[in-house]
PDB file of C-alpha atoms in Angstrom:
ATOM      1  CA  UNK A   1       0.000   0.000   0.000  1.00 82.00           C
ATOM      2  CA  UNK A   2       1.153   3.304  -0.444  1.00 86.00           C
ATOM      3  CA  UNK A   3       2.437   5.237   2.324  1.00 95.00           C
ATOM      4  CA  UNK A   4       3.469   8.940   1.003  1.00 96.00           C
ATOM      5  CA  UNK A   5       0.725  10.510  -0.994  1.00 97.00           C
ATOM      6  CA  UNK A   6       0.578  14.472  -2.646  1.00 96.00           C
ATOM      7  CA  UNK A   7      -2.189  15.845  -3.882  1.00 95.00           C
ATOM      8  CA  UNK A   8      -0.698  17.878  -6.623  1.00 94.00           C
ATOM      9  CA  UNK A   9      -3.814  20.272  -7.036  1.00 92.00           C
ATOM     10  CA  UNK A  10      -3.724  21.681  -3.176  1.00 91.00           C
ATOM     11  CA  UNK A  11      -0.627  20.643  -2.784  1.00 91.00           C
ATOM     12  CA  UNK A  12      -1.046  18.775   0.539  1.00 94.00           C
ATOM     13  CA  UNK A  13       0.660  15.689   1.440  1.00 97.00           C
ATOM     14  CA  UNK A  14       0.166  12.696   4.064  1.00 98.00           C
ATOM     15  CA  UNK A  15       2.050   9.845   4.781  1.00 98.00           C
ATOM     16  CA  UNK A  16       0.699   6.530   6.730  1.00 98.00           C
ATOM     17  CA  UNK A  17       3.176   6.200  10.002  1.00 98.00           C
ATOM     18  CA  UNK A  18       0.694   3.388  10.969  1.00 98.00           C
ATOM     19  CA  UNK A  19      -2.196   1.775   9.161  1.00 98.00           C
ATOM     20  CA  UNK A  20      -5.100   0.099  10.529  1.00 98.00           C
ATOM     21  CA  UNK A  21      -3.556  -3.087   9.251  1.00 97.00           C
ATOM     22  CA  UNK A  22      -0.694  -2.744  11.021  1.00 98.00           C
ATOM     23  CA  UNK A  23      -1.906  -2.099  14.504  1.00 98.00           C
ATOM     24  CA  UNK A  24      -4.499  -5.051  13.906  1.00 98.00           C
ATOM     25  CA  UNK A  25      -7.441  -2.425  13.482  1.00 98.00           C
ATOM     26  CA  UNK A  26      -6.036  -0.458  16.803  1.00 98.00           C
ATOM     27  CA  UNK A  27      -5.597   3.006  14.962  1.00 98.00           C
ATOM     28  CA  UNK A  28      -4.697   4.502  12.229  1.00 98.00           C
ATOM     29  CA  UNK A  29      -1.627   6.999  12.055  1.00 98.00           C
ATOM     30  CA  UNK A  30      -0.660   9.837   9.655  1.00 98.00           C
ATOM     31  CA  UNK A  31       1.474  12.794   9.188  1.00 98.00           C
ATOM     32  CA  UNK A  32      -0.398  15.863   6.976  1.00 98.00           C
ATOM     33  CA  UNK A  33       1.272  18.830   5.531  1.00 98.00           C
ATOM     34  CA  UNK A  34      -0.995  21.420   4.994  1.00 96.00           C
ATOM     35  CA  UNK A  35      -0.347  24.748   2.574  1.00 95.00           C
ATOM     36  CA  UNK A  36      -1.379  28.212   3.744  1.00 96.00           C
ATOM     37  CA  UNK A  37      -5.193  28.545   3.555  1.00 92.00           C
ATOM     38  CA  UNK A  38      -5.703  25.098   2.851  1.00 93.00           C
ATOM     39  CA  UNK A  39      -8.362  22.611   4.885  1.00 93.00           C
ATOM     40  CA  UNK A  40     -11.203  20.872   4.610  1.00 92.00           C
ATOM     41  CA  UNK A  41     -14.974  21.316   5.149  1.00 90.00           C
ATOM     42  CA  UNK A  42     -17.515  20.905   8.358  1.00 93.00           C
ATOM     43  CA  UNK A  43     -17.860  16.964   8.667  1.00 95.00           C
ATOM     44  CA  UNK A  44     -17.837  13.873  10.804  1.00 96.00           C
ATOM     45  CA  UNK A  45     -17.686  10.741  11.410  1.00 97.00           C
ATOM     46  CA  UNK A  46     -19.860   7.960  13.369  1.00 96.00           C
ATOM     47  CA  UNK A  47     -17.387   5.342  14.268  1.00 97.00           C
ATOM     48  CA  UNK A  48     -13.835   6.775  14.815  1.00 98.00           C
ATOM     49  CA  UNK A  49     -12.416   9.235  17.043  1.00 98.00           C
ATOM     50  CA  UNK A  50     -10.197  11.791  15.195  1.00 98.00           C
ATOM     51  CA  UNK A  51      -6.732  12.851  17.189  1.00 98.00           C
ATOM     52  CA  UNK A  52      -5.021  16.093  15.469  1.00 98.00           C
ATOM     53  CA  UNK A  53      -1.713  16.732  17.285  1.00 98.00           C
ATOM     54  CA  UNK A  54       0.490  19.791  15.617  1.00 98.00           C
ATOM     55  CA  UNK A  55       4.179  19.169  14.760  1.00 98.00           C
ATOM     56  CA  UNK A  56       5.146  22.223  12.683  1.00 98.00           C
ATOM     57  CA  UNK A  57       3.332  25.630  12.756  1.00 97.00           C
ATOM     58  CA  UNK A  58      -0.186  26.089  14.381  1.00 97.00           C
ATOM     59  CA  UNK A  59      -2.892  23.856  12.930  1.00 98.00           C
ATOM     60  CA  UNK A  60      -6.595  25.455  13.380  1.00 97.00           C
ATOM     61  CA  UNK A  61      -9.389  23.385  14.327  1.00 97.00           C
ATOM     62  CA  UNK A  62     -12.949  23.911  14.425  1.00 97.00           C
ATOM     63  CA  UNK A  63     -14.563  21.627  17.440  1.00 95.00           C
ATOM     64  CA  UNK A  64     -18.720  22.242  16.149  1.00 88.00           C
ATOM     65  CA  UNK A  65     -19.201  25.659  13.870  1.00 82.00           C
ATOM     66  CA  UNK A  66     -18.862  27.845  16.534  1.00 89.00           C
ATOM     67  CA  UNK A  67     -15.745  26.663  18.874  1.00 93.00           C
ATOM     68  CA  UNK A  68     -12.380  27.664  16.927  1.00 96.00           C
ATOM     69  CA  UNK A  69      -9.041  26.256  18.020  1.00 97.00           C
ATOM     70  CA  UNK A  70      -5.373  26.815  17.177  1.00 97.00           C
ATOM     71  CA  UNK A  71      -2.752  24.186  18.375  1.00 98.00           C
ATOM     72  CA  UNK A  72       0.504  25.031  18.634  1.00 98.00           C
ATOM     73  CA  UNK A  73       3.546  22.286  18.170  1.00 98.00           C
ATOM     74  CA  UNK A  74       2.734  19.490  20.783  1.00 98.00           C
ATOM     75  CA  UNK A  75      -0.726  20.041  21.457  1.00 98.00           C
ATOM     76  CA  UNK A  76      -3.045  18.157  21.090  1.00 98.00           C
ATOM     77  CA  UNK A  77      -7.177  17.668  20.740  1.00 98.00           C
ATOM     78  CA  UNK A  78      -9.646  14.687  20.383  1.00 98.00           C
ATOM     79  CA  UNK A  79     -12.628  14.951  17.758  1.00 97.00           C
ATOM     80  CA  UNK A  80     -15.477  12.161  19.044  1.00 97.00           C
ATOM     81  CA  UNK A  81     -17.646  10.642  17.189  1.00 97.00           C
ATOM     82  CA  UNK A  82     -20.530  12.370  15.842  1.00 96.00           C
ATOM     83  CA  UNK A  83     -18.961  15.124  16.156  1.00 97.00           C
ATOM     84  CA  UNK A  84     -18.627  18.252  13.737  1.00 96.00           C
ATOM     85  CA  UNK A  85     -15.281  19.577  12.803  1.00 97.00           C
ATOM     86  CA  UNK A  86     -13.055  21.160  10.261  1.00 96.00           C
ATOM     87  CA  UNK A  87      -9.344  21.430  10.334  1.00 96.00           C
ATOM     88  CA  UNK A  88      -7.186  24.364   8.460  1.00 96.00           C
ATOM     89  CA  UNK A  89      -3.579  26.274   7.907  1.00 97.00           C
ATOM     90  CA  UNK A  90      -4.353  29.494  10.135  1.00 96.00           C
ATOM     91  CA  UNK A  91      -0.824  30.481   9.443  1.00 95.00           C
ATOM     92  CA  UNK A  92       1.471  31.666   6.501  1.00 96.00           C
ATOM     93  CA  UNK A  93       3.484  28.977   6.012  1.00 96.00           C
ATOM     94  CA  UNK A  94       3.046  24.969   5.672  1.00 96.00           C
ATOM     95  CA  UNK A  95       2.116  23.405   8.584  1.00 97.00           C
ATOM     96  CA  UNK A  96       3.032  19.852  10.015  1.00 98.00           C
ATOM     97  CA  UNK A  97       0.313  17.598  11.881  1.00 98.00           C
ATOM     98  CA  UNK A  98      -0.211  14.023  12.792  1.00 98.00           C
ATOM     99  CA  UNK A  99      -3.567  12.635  12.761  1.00 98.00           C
ATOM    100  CA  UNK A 100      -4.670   9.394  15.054  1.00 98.00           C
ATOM    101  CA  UNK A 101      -7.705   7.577  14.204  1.00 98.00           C
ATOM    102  CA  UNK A 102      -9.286   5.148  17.253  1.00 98.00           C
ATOM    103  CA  UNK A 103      -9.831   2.707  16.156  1.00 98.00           C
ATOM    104  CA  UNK A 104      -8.127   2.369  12.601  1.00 98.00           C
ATOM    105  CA  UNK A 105     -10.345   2.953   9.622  1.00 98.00           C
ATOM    106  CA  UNK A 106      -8.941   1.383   6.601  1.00 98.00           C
ATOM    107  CA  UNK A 107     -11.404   2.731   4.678  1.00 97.00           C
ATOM    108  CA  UNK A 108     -10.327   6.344   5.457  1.00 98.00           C
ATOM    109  CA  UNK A 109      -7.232   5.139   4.409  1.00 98.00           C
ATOM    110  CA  UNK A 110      -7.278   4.268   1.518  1.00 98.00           C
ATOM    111  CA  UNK A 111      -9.888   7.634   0.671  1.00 97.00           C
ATOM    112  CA  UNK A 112      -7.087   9.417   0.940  1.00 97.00           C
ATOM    113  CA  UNK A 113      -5.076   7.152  -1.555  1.00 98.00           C
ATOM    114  CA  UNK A 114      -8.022   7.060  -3.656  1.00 98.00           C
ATOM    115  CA  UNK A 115      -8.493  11.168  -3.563  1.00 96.00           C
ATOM    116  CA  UNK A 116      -5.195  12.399  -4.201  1.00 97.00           C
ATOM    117  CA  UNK A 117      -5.086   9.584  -6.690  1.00 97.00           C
ATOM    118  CA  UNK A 118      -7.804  10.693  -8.593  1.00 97.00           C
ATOM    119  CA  UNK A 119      -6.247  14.315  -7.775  1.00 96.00           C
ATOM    120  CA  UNK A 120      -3.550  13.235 -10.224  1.00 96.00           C
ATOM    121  CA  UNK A 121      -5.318  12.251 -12.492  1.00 97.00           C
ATOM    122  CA  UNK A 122      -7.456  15.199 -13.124  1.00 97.00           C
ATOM    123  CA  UNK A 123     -10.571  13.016 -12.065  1.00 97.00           C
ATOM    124  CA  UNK A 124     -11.285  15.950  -9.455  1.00 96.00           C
ATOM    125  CA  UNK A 125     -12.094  19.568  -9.318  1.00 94.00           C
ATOM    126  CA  UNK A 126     -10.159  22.548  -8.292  1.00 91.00           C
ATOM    127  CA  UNK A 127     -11.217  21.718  -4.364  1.00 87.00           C
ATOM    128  CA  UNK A 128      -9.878  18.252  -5.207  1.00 90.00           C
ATOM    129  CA  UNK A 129     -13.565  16.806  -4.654  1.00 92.00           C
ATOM    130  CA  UNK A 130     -14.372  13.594  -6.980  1.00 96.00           C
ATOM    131  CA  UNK A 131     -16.054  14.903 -10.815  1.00 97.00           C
ATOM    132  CA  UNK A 132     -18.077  11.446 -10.581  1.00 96.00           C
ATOM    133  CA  UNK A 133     -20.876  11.301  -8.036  1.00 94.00           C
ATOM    134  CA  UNK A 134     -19.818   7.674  -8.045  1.00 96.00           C
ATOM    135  CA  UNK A 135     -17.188   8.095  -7.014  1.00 97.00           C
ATOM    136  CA  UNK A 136     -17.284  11.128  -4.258  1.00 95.00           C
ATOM    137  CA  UNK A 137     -20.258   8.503  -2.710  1.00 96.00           C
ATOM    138  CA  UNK A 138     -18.099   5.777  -2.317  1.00 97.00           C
ATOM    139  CA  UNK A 139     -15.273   7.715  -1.084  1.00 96.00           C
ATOM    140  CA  UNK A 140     -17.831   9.127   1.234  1.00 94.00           C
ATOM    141  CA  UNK A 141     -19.291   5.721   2.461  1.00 96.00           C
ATOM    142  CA  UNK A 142     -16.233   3.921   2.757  1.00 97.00           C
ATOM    143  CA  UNK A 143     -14.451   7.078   4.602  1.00 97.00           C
ATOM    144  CA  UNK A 144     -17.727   7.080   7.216  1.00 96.00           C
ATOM    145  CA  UNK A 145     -17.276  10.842   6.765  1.00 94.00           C
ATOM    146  CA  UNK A 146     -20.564  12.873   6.420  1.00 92.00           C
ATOM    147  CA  UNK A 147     -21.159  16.710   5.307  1.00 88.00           C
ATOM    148  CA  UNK A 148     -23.826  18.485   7.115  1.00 91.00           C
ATOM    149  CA  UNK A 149     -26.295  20.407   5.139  1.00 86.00           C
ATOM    150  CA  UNK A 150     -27.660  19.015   1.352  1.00 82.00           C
ATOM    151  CA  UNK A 151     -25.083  15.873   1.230  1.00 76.00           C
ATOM    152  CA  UNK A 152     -26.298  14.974   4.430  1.00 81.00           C
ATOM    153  CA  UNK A 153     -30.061  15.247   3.107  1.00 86.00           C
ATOM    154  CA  UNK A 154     -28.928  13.624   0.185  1.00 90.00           C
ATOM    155  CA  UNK A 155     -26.787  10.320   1.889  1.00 89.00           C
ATOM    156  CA  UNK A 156     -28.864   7.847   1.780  1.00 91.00           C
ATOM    157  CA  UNK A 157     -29.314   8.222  -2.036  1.00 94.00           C
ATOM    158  CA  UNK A 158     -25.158   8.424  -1.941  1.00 94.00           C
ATOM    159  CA  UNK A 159     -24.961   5.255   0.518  1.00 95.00           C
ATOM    160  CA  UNK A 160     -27.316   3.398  -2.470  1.00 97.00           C
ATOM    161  CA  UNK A 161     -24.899   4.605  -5.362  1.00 97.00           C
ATOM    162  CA  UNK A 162     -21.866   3.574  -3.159  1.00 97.00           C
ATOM    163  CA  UNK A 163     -23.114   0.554  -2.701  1.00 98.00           C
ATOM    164  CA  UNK A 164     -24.483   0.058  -5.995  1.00 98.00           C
ATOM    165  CA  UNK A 165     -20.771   0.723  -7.002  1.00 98.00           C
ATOM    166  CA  UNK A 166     -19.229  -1.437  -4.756  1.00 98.00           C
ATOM    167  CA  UNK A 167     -21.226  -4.736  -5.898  1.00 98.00           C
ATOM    168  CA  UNK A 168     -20.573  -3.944  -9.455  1.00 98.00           C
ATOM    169  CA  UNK A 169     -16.058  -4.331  -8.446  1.00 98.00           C
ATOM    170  CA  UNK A 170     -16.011  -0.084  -8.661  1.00 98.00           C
ATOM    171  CA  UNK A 171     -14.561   0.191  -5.329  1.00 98.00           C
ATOM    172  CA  UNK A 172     -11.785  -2.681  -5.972  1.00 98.00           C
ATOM    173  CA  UNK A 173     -10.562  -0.725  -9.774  1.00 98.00           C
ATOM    174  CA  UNK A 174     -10.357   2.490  -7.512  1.00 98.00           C
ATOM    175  CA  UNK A 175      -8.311   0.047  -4.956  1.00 97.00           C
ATOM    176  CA  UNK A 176      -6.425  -1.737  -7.821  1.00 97.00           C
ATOM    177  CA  UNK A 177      -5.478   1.619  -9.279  1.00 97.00           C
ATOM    178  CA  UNK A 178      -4.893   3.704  -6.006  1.00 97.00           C
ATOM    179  CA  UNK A 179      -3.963   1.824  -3.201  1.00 95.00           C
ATOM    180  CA  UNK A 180      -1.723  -1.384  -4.396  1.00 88.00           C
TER     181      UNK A 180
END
């Protein structure tokens, strides 16, 4: 599997210190950079506590929409289950973080491998979100991460396409391409 990924259209980079494999399904380990500006948007996830620790530079965090938090190298915060959350670059510079997933999800996993895959090979958009609504649902479903608002309206119609996918050998050519 591979362990150092780049997403050459944000430019953001991870690399697997421990996979869910490894630590028999125990966690799941990885080191993000992150460019100025960059993050992600409000989710969760239902079965997996998320464990952002900064190494390099402050790493911003929002715990819920409302309660904003900037770690600085060495600290440390815990993202449970259910729970909403965004992470970001606050700063001017790259920034350094480890994430810990509790227990390991190697279906996150290999999302990432699939997404900056796909990043690659132009098979996303400028946000480096999945063209194919095939695909973004079974990166979705396999991830277990959820985006309030319309996609959450809309995921159980997702969860039927992913699945759809999945019985049809989708999810194993994304696998076969991406994560081997």
């Amino acid at each position: 599997m591979k362990r150092h990924l780049v997403n050459p259209i944000i430019k953001d980079t991870v690399t697997f210190i421990q996979t869910a494999a490894e630590s028999c399904g125990k966690v799941s380990e990885a080191d993000f950079t992150l460019m100025p500006g960059g993050g992600n948007p409000f989710h969760y996830h239902t079965t997996y506590t998320e464990t952002f620790t900064a190494l390099e530079g402050e790493l911003g965090l929002y715990a819920g929409k409302k309660q904003r938090i900037v770690l600085k190298p060495g600290e440390t915060y815990t993202v449970q289950p259910k729970q909403l959350h965004r992470f970001f670059n606050p700063g001017n510079t790259e920034n350094k973080f480890k994430v810990t997933l509790n227990p390991g999800h190697e279906g996150m996993e290999n999302a990432l491998r699939i997404l900056y895959g796909m990043a690659a090979d132009g098979l996303t958009n400028k946000n480096s979100i999945p063209k194919s609504i095939k695909h973004l649902a079974i990166i979705g479903y396999t991830s277990d991460m959820r985006i309030p608002g319309l996609p959450e309206l809309l995921f159980p119609l997702l969860k039927w396409i992913a699945k759809r996918a999945i019985a049809k050998g989708e999810y194993q050519k994304l696998i076969d391409k991406y994560c081997i």
